[in-house]
Tab-separated table of C-alpha atoms in Angstrom:
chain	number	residue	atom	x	y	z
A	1	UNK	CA	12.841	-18.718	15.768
A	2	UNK	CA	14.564	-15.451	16.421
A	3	UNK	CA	14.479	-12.816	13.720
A	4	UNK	CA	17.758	-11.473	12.023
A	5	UNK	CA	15.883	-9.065	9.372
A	6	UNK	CA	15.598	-6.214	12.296
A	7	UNK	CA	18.767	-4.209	13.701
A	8	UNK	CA	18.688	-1.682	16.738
A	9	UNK	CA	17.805	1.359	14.303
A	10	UNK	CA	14.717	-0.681	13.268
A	11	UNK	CA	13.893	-1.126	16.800
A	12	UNK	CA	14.151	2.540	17.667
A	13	UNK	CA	11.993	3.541	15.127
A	14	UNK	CA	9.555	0.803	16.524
A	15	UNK	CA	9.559	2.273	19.461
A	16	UNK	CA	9.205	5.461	18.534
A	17	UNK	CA	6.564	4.492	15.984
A	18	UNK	CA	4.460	2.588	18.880
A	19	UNK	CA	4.168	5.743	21.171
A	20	UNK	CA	2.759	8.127	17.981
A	21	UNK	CA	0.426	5.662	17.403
A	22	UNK	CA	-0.466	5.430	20.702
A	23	UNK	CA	-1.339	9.418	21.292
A	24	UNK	CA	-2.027	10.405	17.701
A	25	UNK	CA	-3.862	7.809	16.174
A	26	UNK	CA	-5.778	5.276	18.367
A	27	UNK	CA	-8.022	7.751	20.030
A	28	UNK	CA	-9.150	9.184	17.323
A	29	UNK	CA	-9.521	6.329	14.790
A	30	UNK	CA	-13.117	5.853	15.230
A	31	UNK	CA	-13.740	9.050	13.794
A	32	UNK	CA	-11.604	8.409	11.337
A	33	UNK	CA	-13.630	5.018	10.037
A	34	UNK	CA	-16.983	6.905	10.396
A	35	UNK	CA	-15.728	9.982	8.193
A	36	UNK	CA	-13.969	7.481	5.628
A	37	UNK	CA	-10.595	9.127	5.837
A	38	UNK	CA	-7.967	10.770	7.826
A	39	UNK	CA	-7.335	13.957	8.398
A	40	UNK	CA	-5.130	15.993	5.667
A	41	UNK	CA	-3.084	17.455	8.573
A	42	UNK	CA	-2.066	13.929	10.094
A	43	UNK	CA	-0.097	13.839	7.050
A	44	UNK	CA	2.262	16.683	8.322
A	45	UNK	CA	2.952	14.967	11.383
A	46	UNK	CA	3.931	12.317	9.822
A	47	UNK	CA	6.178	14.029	7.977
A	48	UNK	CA	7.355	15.478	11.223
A	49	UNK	CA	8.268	12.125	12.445
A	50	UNK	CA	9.919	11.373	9.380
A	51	UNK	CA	7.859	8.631	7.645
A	52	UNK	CA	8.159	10.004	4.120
A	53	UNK	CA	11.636	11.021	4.073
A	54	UNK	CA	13.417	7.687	5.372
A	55	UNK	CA	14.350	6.860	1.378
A	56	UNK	CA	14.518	9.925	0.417
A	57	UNK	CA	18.187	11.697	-0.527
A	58	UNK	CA	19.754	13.671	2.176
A	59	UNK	CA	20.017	16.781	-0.272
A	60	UNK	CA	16.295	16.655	-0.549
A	61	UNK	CA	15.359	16.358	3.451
A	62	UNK	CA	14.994	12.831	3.825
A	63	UNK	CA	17.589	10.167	5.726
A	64	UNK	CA	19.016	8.147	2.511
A	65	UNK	CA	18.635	4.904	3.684
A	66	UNK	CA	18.658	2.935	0.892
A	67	UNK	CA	16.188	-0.062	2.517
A	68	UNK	CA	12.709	-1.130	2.676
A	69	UNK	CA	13.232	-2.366	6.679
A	70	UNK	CA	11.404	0.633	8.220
A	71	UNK	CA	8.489	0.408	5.992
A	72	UNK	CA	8.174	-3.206	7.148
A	73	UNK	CA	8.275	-2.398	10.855
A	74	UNK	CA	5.903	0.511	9.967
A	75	UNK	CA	3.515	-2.738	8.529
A	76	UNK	CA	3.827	-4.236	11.566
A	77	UNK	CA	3.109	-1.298	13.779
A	78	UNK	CA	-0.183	0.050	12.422
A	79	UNK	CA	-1.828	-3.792	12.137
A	80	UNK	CA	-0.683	-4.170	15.869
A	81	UNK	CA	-2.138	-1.006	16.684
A	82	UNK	CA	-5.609	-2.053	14.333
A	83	UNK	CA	-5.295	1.283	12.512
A	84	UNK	CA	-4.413	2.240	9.022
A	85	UNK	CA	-1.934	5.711	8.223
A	86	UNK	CA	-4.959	6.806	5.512
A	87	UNK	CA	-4.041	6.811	2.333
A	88	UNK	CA	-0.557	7.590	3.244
A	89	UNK	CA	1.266	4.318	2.253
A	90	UNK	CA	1.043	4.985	-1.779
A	91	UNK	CA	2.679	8.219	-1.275
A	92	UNK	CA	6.195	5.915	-0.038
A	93	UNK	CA	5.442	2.673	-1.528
A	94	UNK	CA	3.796	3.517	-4.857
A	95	UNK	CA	4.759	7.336	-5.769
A	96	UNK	CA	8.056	7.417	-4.411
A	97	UNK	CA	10.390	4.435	-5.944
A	98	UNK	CA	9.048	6.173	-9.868
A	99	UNK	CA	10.116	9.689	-8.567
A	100	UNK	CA	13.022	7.961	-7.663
A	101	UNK	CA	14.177	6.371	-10.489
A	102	UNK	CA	12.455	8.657	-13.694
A	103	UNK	CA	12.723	12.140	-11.811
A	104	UNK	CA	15.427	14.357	-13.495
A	105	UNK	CA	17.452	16.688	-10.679
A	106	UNK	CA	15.277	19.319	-11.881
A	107	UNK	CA	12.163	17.805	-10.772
A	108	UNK	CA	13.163	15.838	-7.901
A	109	UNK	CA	14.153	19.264	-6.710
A	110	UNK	CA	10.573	20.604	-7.096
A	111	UNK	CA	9.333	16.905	-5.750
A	112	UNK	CA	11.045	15.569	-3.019
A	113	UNK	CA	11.571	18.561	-0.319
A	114	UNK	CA	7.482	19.124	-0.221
A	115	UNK	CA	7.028	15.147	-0.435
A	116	UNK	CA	9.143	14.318	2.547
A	117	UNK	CA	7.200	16.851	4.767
A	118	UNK	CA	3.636	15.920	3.671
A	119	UNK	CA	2.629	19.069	2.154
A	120	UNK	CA	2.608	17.956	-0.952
A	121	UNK	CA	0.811	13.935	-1.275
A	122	UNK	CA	0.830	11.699	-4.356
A	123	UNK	CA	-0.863	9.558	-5.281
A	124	UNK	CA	-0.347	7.320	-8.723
A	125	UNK	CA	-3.487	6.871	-11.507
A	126	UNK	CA	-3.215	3.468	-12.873
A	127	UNK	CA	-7.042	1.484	-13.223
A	128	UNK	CA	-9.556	3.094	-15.840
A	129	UNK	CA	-13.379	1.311	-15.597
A	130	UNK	CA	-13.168	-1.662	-17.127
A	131	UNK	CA	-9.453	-1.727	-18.069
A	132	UNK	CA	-8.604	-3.574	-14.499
A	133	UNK	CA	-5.256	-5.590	-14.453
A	134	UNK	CA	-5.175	-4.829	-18.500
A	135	UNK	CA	-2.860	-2.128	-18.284
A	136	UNK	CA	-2.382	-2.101	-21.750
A	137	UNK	CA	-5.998	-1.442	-22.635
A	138	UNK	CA	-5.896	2.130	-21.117
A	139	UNK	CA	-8.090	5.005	-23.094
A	140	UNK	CA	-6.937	8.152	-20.892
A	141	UNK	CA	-4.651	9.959	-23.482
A	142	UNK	CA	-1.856	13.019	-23.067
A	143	UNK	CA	-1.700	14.588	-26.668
A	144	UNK	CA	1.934	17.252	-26.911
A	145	UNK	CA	0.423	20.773	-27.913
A	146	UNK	CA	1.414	22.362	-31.281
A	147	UNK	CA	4.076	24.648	-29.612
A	148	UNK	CA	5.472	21.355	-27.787
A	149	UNK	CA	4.884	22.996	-24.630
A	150	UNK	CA	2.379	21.066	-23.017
A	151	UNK	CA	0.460	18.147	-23.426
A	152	UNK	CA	-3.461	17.967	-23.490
A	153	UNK	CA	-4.644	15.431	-20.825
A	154	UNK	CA	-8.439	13.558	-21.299
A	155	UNK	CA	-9.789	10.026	-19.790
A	156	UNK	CA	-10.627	8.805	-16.373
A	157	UNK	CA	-9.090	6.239	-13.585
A	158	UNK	CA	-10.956	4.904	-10.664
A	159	UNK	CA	-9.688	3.047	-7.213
A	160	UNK	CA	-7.061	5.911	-6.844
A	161	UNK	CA	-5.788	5.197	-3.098
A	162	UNK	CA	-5.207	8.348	-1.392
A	163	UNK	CA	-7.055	10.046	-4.981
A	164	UNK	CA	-9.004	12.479	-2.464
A	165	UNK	CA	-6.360	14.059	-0.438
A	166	UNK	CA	-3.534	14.176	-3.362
A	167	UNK	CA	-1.779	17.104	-4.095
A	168	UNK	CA	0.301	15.319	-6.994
A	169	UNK	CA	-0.614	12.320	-9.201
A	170	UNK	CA	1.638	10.254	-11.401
A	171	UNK	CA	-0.715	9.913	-14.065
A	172	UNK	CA	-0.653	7.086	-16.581
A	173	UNK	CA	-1.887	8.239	-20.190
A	174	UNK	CA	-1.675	6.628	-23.931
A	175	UNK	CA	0.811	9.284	-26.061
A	176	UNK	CA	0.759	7.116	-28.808
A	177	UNK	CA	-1.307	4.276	-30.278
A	178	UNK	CA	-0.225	0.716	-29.714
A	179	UNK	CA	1.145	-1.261	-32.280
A	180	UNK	CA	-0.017	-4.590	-33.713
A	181	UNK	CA	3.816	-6.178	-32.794
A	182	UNK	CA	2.937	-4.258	-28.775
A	183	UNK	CA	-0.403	-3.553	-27.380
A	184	UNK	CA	1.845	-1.829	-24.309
A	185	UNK	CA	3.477	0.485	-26.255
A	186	UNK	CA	2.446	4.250	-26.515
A	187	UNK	CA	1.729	4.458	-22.403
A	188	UNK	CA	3.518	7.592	-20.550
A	189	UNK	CA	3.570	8.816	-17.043
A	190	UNK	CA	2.838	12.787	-16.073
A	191	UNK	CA	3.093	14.210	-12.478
A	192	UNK	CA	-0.218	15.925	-12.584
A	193	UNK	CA	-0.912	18.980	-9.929
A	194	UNK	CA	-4.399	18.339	-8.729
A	195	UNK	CA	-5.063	22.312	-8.671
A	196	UNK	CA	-4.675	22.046	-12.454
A	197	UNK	CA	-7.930	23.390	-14.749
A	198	UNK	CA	-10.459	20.340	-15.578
A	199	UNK	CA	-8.855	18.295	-13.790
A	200	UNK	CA	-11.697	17.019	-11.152
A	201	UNK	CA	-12.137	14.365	-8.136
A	202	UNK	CA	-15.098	12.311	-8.964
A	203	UNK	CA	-16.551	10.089	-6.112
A	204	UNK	CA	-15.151	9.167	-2.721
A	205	UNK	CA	-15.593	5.362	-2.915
A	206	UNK	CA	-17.539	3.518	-0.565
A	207	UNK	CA	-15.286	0.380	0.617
A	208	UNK	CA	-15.694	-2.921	2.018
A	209	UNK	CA	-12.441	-2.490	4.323
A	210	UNK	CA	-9.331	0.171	4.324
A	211	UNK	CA	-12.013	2.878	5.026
A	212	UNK	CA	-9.512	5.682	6.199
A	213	UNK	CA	-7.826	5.738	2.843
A	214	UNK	CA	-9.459	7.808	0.308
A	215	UNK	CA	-9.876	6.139	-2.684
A	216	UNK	CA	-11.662	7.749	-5.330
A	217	UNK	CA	-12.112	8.408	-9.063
A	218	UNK	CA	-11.014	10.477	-10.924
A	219	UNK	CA	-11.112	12.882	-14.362
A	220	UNK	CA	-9.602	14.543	-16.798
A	221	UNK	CA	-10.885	17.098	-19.487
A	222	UNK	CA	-8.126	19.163	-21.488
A	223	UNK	CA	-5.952	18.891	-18.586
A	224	UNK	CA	-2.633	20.871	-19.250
A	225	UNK	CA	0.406	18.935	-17.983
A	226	UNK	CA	3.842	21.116	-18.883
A	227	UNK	CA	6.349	18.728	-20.837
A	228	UNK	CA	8.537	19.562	-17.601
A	229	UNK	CA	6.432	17.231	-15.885
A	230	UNK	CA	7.052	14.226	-17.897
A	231	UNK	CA	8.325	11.384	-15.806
A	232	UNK	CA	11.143	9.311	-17.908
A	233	UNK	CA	10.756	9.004	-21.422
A	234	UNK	CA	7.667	9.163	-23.842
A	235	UNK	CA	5.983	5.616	-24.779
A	236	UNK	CA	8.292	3.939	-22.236
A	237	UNK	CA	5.592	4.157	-19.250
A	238	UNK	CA	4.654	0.434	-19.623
A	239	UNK	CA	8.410	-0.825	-18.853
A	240	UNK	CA	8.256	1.665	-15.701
A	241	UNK	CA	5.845	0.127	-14.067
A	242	UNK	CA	6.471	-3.428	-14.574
A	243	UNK	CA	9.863	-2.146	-13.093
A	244	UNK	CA	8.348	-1.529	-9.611
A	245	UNK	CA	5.650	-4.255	-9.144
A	246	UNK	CA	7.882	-6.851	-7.148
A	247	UNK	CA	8.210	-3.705	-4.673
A	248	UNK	CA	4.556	-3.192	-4.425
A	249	UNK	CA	4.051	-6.956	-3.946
A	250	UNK	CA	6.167	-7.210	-1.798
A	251	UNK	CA	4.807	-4.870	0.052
A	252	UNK	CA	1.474	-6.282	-0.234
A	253	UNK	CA	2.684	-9.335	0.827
A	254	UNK	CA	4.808	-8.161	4.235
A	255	UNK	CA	1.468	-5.664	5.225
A	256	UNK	CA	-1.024	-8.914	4.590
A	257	UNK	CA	1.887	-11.235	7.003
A	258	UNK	CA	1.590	-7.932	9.602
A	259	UNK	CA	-2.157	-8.819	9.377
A	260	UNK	CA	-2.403	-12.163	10.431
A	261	UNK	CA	-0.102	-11.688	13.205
A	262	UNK	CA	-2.080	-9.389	14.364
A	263	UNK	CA	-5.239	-11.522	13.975
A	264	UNK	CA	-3.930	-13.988	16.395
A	265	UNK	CA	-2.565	-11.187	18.831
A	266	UNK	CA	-6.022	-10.533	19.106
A	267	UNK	CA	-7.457	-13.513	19.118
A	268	UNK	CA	-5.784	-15.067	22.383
A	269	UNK	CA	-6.476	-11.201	24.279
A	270	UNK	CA	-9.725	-12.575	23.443
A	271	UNK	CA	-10.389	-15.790	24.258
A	272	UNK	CA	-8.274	-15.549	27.605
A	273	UNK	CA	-10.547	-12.600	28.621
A	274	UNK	CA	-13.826	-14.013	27.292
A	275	UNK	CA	-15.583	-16.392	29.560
A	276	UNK	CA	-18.447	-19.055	28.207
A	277	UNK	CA	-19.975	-21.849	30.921
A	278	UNK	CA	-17.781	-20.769	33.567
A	279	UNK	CA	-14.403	-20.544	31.858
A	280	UNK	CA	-12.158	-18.842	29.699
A	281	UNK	CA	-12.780	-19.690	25.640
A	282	UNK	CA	-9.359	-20.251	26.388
A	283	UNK	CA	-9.560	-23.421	28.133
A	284	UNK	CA	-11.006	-25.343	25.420
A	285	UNK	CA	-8.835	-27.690	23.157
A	286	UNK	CA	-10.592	-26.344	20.097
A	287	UNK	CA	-9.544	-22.689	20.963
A	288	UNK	CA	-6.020	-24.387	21.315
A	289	UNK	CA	-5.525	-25.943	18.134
A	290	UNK	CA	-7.282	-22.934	16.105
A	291	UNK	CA	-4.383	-20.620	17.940
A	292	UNK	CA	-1.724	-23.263	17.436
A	293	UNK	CA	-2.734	-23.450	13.928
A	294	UNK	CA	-2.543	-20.085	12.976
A	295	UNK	CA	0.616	-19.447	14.570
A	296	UNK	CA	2.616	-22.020	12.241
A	297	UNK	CA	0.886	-20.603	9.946
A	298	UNK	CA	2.048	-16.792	10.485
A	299	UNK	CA	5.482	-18.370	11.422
A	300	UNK	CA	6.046	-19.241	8.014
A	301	UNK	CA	4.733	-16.054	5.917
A	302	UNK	CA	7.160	-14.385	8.298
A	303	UNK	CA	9.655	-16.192	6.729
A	304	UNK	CA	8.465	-16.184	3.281
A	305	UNK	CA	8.062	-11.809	3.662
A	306	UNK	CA	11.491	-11.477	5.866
A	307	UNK	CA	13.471	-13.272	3.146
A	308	UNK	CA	11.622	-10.999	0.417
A	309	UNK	CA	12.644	-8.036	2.243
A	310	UNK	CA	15.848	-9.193	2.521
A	311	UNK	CA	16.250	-9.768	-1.422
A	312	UNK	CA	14.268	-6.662	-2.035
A	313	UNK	CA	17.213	-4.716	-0.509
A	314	UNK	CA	19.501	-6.262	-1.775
A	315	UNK	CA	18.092	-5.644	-5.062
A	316	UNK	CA	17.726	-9.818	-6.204
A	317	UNK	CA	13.861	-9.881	-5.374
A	318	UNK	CA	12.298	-11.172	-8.970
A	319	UNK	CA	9.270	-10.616	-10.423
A	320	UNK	CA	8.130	-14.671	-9.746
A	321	UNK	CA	9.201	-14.321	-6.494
A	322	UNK	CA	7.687	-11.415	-5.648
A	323	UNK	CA	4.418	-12.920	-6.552
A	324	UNK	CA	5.324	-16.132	-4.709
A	325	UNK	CA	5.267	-13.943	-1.924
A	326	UNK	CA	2.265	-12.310	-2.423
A	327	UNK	CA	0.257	-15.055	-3.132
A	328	UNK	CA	1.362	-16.850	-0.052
A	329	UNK	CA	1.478	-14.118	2.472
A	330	UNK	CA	-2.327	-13.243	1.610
A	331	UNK	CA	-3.870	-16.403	0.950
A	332	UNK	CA	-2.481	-17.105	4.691
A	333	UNK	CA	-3.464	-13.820	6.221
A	334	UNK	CA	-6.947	-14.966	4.821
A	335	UNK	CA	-7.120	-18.251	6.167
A	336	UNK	CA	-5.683	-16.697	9.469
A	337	UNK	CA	-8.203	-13.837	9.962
A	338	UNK	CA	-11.346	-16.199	9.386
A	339	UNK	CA	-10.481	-18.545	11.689
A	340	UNK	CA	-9.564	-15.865	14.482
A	341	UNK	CA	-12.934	-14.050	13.988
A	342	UNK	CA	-14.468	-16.962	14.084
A	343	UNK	CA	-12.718	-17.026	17.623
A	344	UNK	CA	-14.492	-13.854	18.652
A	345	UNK	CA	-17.965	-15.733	17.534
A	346	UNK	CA	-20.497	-12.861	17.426
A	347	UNK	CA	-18.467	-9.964	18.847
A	348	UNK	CA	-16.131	-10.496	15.848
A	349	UNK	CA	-18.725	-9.327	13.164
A	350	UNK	CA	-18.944	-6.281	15.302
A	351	UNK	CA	-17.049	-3.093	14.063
A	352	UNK	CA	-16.107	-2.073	17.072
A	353	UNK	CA	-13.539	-5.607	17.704
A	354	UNK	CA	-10.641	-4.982	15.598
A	355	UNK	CA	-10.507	-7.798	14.265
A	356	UNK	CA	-14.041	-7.233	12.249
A	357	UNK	CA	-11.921	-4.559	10.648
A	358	UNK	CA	-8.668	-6.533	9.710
A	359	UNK	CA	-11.275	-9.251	8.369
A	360	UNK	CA	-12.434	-6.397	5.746
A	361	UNK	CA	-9.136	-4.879	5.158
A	362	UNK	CA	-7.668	-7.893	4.462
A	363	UNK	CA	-9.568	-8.654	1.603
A	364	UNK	CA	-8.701	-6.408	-1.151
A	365	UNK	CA	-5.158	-8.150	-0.465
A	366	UNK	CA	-5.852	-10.798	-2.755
A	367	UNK	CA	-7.206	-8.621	-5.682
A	368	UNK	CA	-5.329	-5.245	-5.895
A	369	UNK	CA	-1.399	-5.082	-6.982
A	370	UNK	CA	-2.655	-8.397	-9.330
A	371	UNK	CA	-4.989	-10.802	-7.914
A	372	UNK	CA	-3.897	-14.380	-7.089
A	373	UNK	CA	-4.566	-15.485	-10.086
A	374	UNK	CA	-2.677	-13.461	-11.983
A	375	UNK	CA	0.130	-14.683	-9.524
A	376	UNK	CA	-0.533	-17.894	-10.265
A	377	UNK	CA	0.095	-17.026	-14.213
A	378	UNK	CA	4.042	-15.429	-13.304
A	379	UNK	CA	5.102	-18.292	-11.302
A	380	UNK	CA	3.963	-20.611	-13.572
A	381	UNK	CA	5.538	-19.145	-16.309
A	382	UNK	CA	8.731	-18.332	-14.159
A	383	UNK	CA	8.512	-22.669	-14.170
A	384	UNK	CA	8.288	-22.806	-17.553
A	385	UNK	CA	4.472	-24.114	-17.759
């Protein structure tokens, strides 16, 4: 079925995309995946080719292309490749749509011209130990000063993506108590300077998969955060970011379809080179089917993330859907993955065989930006169950 969701710009940037990854990233992604992260300065290039800025206002560097469609072919570009951009993609997909919409002019002033170049990262500070998808049951607080100038930041998060390499964190902290009538109530969001005194980067996390992005915890002792660097308004924090979670599914969702297609791309390089008594894995009607299988599979999440996109830009994609999404798109690209590793046989538990990798990174697709089940819970109450 051809694809309308793509125009010529889209394939430019492909294009373009392809090559850097090419000479910039492939031959050095081993080292990468041994050291756990990538490099701080690959973050400047890809501000030099642009990444960061594409959503970003003209008046603060960026293009001001009000669409999600290069992120999606950026999806699709790094899971061809095999190789993940770091910890890079919370900077765009997370960080940016909250400086977006809660930035004053002041701030996005200070913000945006150091975000679209990469030398300033974000990163946002969500999950506290134990606290998980409970949002509301968050413990770091942000207390205003006496003289109203600053407040007094204390707590701790863990699973920060990117948390080791940010220069900027959009903190969320409890300025009030919750009620009895609104457990979510009291929750703000700070952009935090990493450089600040007591603030501290705890350990680099050991992952199952996604090992170039740093994730890390993270803590906070009398951490002073200027009342200039409030984001939006006090105690409304909780609305905020239930504002920008189809976004992130979405996302979640297209990067998991990118996955599986990938799978399979690798998959049939395999099994046409790979030769077992005297011919080609191939050959065999089992190898057939698996393929066959997997590609109606990854034909439809391509549907189900293109028409996602499509009402994500145009500003209709609801929270239901947006988990509709998600759940499908990764409960495919798991299905998908297994069966082509199991296509590899041996050589796909092997690090070295991308598709050992995309088996790990896949994972966490079903548990971070609300697991399935939690899915499961907004459609069904979208259907009035």
């Amino acid at each position: 079925m051809r694809r309308t969701v793509f125009n010529e710009d889209h394939e430019a940037f492909r294009e373009t995309l392809r090559a850097f990854i090419e000479a910039e990233v492939v031959p050095v992604y081993d080292d990468w995946f041994a050291a756990g992260q990538a490099p701080r300065d690959f973050y400047y290039k890809l501000g030099d080719l642009g990444v960061f800025g594409i959503s970003v206002p003209e008046e603060f560097g960026g293009a001001g292309l009000d669409t999600h469609k290069f992120e999606a072919v950026l999806y699709e570009e790094t899971a061809r490749a095999g190789v993940q951009f770091g910890g890079s993609g919370v900077h765009v997909l997370l960080a940016l749509p909250y400086i977006k919409m809660l930035a004053t002019d002041e701030q996005k002033k200070r913000y945006l011209p150091k975000f679209v170049t990469g030398e300033e990262m974000w990163a946002i500070a969500m999950t506290e130990p134990g606290t998980g998808s409970d949002l509301a049951g968050m413990k770091t607080t942000a207390k205003l000063s006496e003289d109203g100038t600053h407040y007094v930041l204390n707590g701790s998060k863990t699973f920060i993506t990117g948390g080791v390499h940010a220069d900027k964190v959009i903190v969320c902290a409890r300025t009030a108590a919750p009620t009895a009538e609104d457990r979510r109530h009291g929750i703000s969001l700070f952009a935090v300077d990493t450089k600040s005194e007591g603030y501290s980067i705890g350990r680099k996390l050991d992952k199952l998969g996604l090992r170039t992005s740093d994730t890390a915890e993270l803590a906070f002792v009398d951490v002073k955060v200027p009342v200039e660097d409030l984001l939006g308004e006090e105690n409304k924090g909780f609305s905020y970011l239930g504002h920008n979670l189809a976004s992130e599914r979405w996302g979640i969702a297209f990067g998991a379809y990118a996955q599986a297609k990938a799978a399979v791309r690798f998959a049939k390089q395999y099994v046409q080179e790979r030769t077992v008594f005297g011919k080609p894995v191939a050959h065999f009607q089992n190898t057939k089917f698996e393929l066959a299988a997997c590609q109606a599979e990854v034909d439809a999440a391509e549907a189900v993330a293109d028409r996602a996109l499509e009402a994500l830009d145009a500003g209709e994609l609801t929270p239901a859907e947006a988990a509709s999404a998600k759940l499908f798109c990764t409960e495919v690209a798991h299905r998908v993955i297994d069966r082509c590793l199991q296509l590899h046989g041996g050589y796909g538990y092997m690090n070295e065989y991308p598709i050992a990798r995309l088996y790990a990174d896949n994972r966490v697709n079903r548990i971070y930006g609300g697991t399935s089940e939690i899915m499961k819970t907004i459609i069904a109450k979208d259907m009035g169950l």
